[in-house]
Short mmCIF file of C-alpha atoms and ligand atoms in Angstrom, two decimals:
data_model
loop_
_atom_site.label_atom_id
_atom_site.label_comp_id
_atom_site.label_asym_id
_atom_site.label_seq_id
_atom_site.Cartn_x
_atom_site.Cartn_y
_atom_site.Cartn_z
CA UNK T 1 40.51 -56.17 -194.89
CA UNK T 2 43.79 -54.33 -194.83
CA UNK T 3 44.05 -51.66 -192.52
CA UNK T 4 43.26 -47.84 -193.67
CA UNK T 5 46.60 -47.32 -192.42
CA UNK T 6 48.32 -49.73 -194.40
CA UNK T 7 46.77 -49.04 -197.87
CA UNK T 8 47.75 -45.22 -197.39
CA UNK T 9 51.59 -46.21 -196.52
CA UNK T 10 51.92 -48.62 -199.61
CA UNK T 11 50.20 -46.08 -201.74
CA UNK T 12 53.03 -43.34 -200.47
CA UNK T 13 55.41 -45.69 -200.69
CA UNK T 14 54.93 -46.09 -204.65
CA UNK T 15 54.23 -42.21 -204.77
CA UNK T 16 56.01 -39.87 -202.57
CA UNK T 17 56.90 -36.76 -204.26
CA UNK T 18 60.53 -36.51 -203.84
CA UNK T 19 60.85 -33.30 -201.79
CA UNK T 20 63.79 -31.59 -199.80
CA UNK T 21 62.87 -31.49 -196.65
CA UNK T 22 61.75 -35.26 -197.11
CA UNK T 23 65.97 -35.98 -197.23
CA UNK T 24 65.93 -35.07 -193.62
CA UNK T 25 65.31 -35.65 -189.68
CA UNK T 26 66.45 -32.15 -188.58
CA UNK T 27 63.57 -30.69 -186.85
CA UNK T 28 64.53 -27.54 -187.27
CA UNK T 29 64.33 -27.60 -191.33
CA UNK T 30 61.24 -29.87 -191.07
CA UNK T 31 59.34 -26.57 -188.68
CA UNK T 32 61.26 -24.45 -191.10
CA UNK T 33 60.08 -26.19 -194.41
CA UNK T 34 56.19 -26.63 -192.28
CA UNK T 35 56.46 -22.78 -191.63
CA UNK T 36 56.95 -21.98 -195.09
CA UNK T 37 54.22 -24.08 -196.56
CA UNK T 38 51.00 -23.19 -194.35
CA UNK T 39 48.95 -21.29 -197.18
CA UNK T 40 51.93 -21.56 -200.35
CA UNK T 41 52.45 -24.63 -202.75
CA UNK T 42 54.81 -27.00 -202.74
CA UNK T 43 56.19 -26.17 -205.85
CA UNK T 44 56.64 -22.52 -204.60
CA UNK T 45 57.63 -23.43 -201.77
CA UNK T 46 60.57 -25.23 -202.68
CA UNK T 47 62.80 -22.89 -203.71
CA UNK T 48 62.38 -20.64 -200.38
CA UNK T 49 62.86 -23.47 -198.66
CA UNK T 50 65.79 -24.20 -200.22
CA UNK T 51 67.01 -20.56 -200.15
CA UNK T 52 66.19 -20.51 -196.24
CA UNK T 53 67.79 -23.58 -195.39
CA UNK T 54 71.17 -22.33 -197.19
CA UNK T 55 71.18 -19.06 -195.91
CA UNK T 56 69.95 -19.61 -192.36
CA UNK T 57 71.14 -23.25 -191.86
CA UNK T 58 70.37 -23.38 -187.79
CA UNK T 59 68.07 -21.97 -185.25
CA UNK T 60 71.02 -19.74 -184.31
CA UNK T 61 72.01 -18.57 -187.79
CA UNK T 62 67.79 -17.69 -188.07
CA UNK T 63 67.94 -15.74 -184.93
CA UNK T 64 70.98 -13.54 -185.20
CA UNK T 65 69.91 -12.26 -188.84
CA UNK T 66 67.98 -8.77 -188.40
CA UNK T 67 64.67 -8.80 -189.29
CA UNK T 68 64.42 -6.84 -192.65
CA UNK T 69 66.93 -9.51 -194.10
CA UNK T 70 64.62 -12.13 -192.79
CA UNK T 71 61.94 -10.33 -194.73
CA UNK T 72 63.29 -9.71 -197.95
CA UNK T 73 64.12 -13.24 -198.18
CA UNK T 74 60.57 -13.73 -197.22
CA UNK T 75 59.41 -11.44 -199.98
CA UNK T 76 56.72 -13.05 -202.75
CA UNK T 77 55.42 -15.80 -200.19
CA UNK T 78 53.07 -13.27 -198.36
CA UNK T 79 51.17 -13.84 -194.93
CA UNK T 80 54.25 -11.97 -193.77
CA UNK T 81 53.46 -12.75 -189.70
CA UNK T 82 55.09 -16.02 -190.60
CA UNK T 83 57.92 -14.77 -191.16
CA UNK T 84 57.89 -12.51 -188.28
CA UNK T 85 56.55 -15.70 -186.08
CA UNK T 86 59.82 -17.89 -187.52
CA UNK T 87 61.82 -15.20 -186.71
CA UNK T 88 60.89 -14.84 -183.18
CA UNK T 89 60.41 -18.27 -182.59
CA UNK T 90 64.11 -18.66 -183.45
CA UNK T 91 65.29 -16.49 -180.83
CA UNK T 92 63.56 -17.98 -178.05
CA UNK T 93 65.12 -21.66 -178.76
CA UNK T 94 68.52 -20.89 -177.20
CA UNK T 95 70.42 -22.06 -180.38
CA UNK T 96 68.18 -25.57 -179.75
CA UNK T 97 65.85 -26.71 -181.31
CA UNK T 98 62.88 -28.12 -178.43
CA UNK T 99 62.17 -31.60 -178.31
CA UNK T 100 59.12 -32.51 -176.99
CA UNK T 101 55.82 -31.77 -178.26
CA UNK T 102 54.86 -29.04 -175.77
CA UNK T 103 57.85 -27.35 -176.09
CA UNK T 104 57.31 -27.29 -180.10
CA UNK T 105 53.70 -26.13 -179.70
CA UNK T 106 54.70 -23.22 -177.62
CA UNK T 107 56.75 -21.76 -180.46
CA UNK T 108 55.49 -18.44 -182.08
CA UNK T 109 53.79 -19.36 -185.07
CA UNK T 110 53.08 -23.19 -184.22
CA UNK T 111 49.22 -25.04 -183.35
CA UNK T 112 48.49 -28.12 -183.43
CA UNK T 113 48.73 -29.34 -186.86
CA UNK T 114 52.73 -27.76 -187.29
CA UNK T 115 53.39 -29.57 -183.50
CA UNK T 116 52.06 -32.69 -184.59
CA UNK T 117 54.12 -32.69 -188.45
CA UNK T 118 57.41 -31.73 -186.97
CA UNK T 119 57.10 -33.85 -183.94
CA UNK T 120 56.39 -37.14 -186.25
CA UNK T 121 58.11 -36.77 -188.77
CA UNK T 122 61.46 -35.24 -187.24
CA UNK T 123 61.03 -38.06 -183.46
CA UNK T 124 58.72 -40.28 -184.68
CA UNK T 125 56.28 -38.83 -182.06
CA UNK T 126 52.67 -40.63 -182.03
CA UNK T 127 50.75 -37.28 -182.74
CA UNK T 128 48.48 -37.46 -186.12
CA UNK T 129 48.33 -34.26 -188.37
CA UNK T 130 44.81 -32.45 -189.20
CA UNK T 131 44.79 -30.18 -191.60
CA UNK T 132 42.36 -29.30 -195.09
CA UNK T 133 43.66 -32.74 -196.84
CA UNK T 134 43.21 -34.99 -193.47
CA UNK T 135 39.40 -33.70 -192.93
CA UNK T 136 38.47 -33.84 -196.61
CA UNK T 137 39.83 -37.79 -196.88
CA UNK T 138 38.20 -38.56 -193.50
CA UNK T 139 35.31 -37.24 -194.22
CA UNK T 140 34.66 -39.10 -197.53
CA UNK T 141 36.26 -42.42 -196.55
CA UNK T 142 33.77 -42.84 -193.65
CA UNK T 143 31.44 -40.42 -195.14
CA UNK T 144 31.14 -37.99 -192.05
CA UNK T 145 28.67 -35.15 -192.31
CA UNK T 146 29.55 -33.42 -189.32
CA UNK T 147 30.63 -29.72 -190.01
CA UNK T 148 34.37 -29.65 -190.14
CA UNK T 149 34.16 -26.21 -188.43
CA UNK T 150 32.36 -27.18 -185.51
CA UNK T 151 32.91 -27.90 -181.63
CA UNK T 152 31.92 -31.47 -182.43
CA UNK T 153 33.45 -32.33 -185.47
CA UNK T 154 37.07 -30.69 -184.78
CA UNK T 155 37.05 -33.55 -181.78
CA UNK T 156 35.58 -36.03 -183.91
CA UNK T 157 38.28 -35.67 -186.72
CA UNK T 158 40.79 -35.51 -184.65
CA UNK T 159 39.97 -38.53 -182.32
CA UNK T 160 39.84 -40.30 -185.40
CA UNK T 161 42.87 -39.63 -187.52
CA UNK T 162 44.29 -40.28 -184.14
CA UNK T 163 42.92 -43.62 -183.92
CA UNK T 164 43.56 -44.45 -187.67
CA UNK T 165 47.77 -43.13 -186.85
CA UNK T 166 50.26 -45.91 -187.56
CA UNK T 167 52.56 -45.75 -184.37
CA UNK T 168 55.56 -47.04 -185.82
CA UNK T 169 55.77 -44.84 -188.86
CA UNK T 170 53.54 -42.02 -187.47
CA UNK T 171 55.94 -39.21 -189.78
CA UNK T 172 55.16 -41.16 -193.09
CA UNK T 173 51.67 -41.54 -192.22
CA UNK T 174 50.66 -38.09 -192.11
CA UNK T 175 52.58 -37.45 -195.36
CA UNK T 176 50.60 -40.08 -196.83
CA UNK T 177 47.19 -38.85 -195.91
CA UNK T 178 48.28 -35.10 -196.56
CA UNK T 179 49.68 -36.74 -200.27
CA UNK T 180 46.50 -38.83 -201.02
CA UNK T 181 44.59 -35.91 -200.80
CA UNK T 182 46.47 -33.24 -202.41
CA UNK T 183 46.77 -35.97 -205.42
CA UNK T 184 44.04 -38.14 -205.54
CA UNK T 185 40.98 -37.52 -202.75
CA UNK T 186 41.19 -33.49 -204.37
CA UNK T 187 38.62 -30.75 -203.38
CA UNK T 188 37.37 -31.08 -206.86
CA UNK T 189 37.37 -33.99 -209.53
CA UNK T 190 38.90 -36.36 -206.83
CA UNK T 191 40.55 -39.39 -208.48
CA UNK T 192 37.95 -41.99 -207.29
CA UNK T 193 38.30 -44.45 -210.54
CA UNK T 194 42.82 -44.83 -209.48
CA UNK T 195 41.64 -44.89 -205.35
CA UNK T 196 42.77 -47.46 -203.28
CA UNK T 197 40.48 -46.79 -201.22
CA UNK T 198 37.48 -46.54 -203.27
CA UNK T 199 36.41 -50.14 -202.52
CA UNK T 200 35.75 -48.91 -198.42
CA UNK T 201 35.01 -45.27 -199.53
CA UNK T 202 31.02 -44.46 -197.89
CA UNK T 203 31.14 -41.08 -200.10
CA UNK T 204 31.57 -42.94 -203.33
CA UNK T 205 29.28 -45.51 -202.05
CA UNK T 206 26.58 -43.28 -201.47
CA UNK T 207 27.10 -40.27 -204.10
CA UNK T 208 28.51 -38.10 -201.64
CA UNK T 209 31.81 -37.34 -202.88
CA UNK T 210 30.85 -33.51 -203.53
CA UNK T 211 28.89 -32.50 -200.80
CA UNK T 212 31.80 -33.57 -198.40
CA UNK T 213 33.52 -32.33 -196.25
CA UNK T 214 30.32 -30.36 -194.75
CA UNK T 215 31.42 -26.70 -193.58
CA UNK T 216 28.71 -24.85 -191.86
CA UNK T 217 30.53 -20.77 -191.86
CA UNK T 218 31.39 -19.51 -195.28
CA UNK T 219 33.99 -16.95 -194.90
CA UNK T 220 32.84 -12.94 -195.54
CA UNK T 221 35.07 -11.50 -197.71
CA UNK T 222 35.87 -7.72 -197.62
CA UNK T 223 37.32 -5.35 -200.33
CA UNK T 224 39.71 -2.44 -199.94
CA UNK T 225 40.77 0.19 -202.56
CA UNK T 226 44.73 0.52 -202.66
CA UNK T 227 46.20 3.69 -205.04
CA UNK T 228 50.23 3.30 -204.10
CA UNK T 229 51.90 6.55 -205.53
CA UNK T 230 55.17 5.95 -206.86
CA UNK T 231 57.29 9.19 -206.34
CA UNK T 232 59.65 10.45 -209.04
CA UNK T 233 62.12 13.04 -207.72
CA UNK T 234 65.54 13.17 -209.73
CA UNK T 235 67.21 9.60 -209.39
CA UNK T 236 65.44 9.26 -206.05
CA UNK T 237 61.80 7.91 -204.69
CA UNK T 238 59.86 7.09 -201.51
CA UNK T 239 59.23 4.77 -199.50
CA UNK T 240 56.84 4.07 -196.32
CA UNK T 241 57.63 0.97 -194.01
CA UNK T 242 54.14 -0.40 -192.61
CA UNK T 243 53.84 -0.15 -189.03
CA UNK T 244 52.92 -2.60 -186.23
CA UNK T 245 49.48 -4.88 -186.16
CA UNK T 246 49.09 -4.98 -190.06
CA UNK T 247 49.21 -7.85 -192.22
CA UNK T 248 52.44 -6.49 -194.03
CA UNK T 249 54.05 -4.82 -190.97
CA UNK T 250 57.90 -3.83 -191.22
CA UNK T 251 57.47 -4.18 -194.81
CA UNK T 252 58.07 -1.36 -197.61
CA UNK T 253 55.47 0.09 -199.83
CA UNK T 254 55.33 3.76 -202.15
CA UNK T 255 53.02 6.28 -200.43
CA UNK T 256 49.35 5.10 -200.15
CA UNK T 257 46.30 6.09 -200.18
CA UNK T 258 42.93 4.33 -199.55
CA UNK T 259 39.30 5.02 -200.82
CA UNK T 260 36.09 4.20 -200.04
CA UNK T 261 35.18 2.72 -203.43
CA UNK T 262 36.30 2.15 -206.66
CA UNK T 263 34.50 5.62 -208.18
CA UNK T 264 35.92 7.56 -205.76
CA UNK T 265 38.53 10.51 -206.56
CA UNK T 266 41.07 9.12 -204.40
CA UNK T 267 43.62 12.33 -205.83
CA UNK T 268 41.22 15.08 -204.25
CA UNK T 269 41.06 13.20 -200.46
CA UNK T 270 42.39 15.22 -197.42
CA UNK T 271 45.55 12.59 -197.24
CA UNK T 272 46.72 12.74 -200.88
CA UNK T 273 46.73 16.17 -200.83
CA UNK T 274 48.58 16.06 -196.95
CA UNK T 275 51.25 14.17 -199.02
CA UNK T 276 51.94 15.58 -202.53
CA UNK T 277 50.14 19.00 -201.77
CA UNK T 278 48.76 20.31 -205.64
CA UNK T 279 50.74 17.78 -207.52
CA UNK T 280 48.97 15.80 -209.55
CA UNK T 281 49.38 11.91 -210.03
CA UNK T 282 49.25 10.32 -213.97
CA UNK T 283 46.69 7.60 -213.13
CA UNK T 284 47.02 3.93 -213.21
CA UNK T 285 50.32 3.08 -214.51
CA UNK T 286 49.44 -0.38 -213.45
CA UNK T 287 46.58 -2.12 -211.68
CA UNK T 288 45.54 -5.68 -209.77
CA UNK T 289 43.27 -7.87 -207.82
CA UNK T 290 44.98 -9.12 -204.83
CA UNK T 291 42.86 -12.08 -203.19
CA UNK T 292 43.69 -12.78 -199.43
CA UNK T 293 41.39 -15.11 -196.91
CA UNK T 294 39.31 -12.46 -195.84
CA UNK T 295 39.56 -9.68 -198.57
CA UNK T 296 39.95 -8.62 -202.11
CA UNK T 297 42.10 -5.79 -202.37
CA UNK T 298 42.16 -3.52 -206.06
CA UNK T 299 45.35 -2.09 -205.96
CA UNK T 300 46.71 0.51 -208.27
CA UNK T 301 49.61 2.36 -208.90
CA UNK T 302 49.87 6.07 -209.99
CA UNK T 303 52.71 8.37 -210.46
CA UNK T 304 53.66 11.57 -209.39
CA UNK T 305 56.86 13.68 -210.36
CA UNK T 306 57.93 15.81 -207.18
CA UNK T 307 60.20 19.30 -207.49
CA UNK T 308 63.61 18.65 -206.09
CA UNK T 309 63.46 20.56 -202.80
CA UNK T 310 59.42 18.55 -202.59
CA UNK T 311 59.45 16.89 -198.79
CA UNK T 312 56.99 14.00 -197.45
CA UNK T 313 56.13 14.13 -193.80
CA UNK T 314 58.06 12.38 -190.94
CA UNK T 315 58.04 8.38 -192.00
CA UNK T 316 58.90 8.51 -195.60
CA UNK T 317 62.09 7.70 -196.35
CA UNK T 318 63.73 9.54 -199.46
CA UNK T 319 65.95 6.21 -200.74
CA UNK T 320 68.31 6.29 -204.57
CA UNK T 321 65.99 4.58 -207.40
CA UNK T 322 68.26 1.45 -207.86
CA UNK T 323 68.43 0.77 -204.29
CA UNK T 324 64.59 -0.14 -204.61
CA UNK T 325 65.08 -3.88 -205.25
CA UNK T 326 67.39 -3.89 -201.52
CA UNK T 327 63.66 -3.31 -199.70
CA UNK T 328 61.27 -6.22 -198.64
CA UNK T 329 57.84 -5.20 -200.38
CA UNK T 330 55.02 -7.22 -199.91
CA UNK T 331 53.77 -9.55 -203.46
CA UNK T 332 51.07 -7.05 -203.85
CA UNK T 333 54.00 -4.02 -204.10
CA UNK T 334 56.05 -6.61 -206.17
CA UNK T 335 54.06 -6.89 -208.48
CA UNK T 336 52.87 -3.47 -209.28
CA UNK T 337 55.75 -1.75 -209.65
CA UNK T 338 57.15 -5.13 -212.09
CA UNK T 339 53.60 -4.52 -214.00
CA UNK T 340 54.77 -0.96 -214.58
CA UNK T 341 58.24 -1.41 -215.16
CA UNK T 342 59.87 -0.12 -212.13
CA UNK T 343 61.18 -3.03 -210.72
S1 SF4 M 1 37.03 -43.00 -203.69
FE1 SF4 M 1 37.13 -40.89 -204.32
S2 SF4 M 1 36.18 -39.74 -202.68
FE2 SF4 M 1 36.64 -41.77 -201.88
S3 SF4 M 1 38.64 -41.55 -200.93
FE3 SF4 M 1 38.99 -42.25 -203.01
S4 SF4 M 1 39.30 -40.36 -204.20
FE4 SF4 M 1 38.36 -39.79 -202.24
#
């Protein structure tokens, strides 16, 4: 029988998606273009990738750029500590990229799975990627019920896809497991009847195609009541950068103000009134869900006209109306104010 390895590698050979940081060996595009897609699409992340690579071209150009440009260009991709991470990261290489696998794992931002992809595919290293695509194919194709979350099976994946690596084109491999099961071996509705692997698959075999992977934590989920105030004073409006140890630190937002629930009077709390004194907000000019890993936020956005000589505290920054598009807001922000018109 052909090897595993094999079958996967002809398969990508007939369909590898054509993508830009595929055209390269640089490892310093490949981390860049890995960086950008942990938790976004590929066909998202194109275009920032594209827009990254042009604008910061080496590990130097990334480093010297301040941080809030860095951001902005960041801005609609959220999980904003990547950025942050990438930026860092930059600024520790020197101007040089590292080249060998410990020095690319000690990079801000990098674990195991971004080590492994940039060290195969950019040197050809002989380190095999593990990531939501590798366990899922694994786990079918051999038809392994060990939790995917535990102790025991993190080792046992990963001493297998190591096992299963093809040493000579280690890069291309990964990209062909990762491919097969973005495209065919999916979460759901997998593509068993086109598989060229169905004829060795023990899932398919044994009707166990849905109930693997095996994951033995489901993940809580939290959610959080956002009411962003967008100030109108004159031509001008505020703004409030988020501070340190949040998931949208050094990023821009209007005034905030959380509740408790989603009945709550948010407009009579203690902090509303600490902001915009007796002035009332119009409610709702817009309103979302916003879905993260471990929370569902309900975000709204209310207005509030302010008299002229009307100050915030210490921390809001008084900036001209049509310089609001200049400021790195987080996707949430984006798309609240766009919902309402504003941006
Ligand atoms: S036969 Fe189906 S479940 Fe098995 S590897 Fe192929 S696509 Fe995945």
């Amino acid at each position: 029988m052909k090897k595993f390895s094999s079958v996967l590698l002809d398969w990508y050979a007939l369909n590898k998606r054509d993508l830009p940081w595929r055209h390269t060996r640089d490892p310093y595009l490949i981390w860049l273009s890995e960086i950008i897609l942990q938790q976004t699409r590929v066909s998202q992340g194109i275009s920032y990738y594209l827009r990254f690579a042009e604008r910061f071209p080496t590990p130097l150009s990334l480093a010297q750029a301040p941080e809030d440009e860095v951001l902005k260009y960041w801005q609609g991709l959220g999980y904003y500590s990547r950025a942050r991470n990438l930026h860092a990261a930059a600024q520790s290489m020197n101007g040089v990229f590292p080249s060998t696998y410990e020095g690319v794992h000690a990079l801000k931002g990098v674990g195991d799975y971004t080590a492994a992809a940039v060290c195969s595919m950019a040197y050809g290293m002989p380190y095999a990627v593990l990531d939501g695509n590798v366990y899922r194919v694994l786990a079918r194709v051999f038809g392994l019920d060990t939790p995917i979350d535990s102790k025991e099976g993190k080792e046992l994946f990963a001493g297998l896809a190591q096992k299963l690596l093809d040493s000579k084109q280690p890069g291309d491999y990964n990209q062909a497991v990762m491919d097969f099961g973005a495209v065919v071996c999916t979460p759901a509705a997998p593509r068993c009847a086109d598989c060229p692997v169905a004829g060795r698959c023990k899932a398919l075999a044994g009707r166990r195609v849905e109930q693997l992977p095996v994951k033995t934590q489901k993940t809580k989920t939290f959610a959080r009541y956002f009411h962003y105030i967008y100030v109108r004073q004159g031509q001008k409006t505020w703004l409030h950068k988020r501070g340190a140890g949040d998931v949208w630190q050094n990023l821009y937002e209007p005034p905030l103000v959380e509740s408790t629930s989603s009945s709550e009077k948010w407009f009579c709390r203690e902090d509303y009134k600490a902001l915009f004194g007796n002035n009332k907000p119009i409610l709702k000019v817009s309103s979302l869900k916003h879905v993260l890993s471990h929370r569902i936020i309900y975000a709204d956005l209310s207005e509030v006209t302010l008299p002229p000589s009307f100050s915030l505290p210490r921390g809001f920054l008084l900036i001209p109306v049509r310089e609001l598009k200049k400021y790195a807001v987080s996707r949430l922000v984006q798309k609240l104010l766009e919902k309402a018109d504003l941006l």
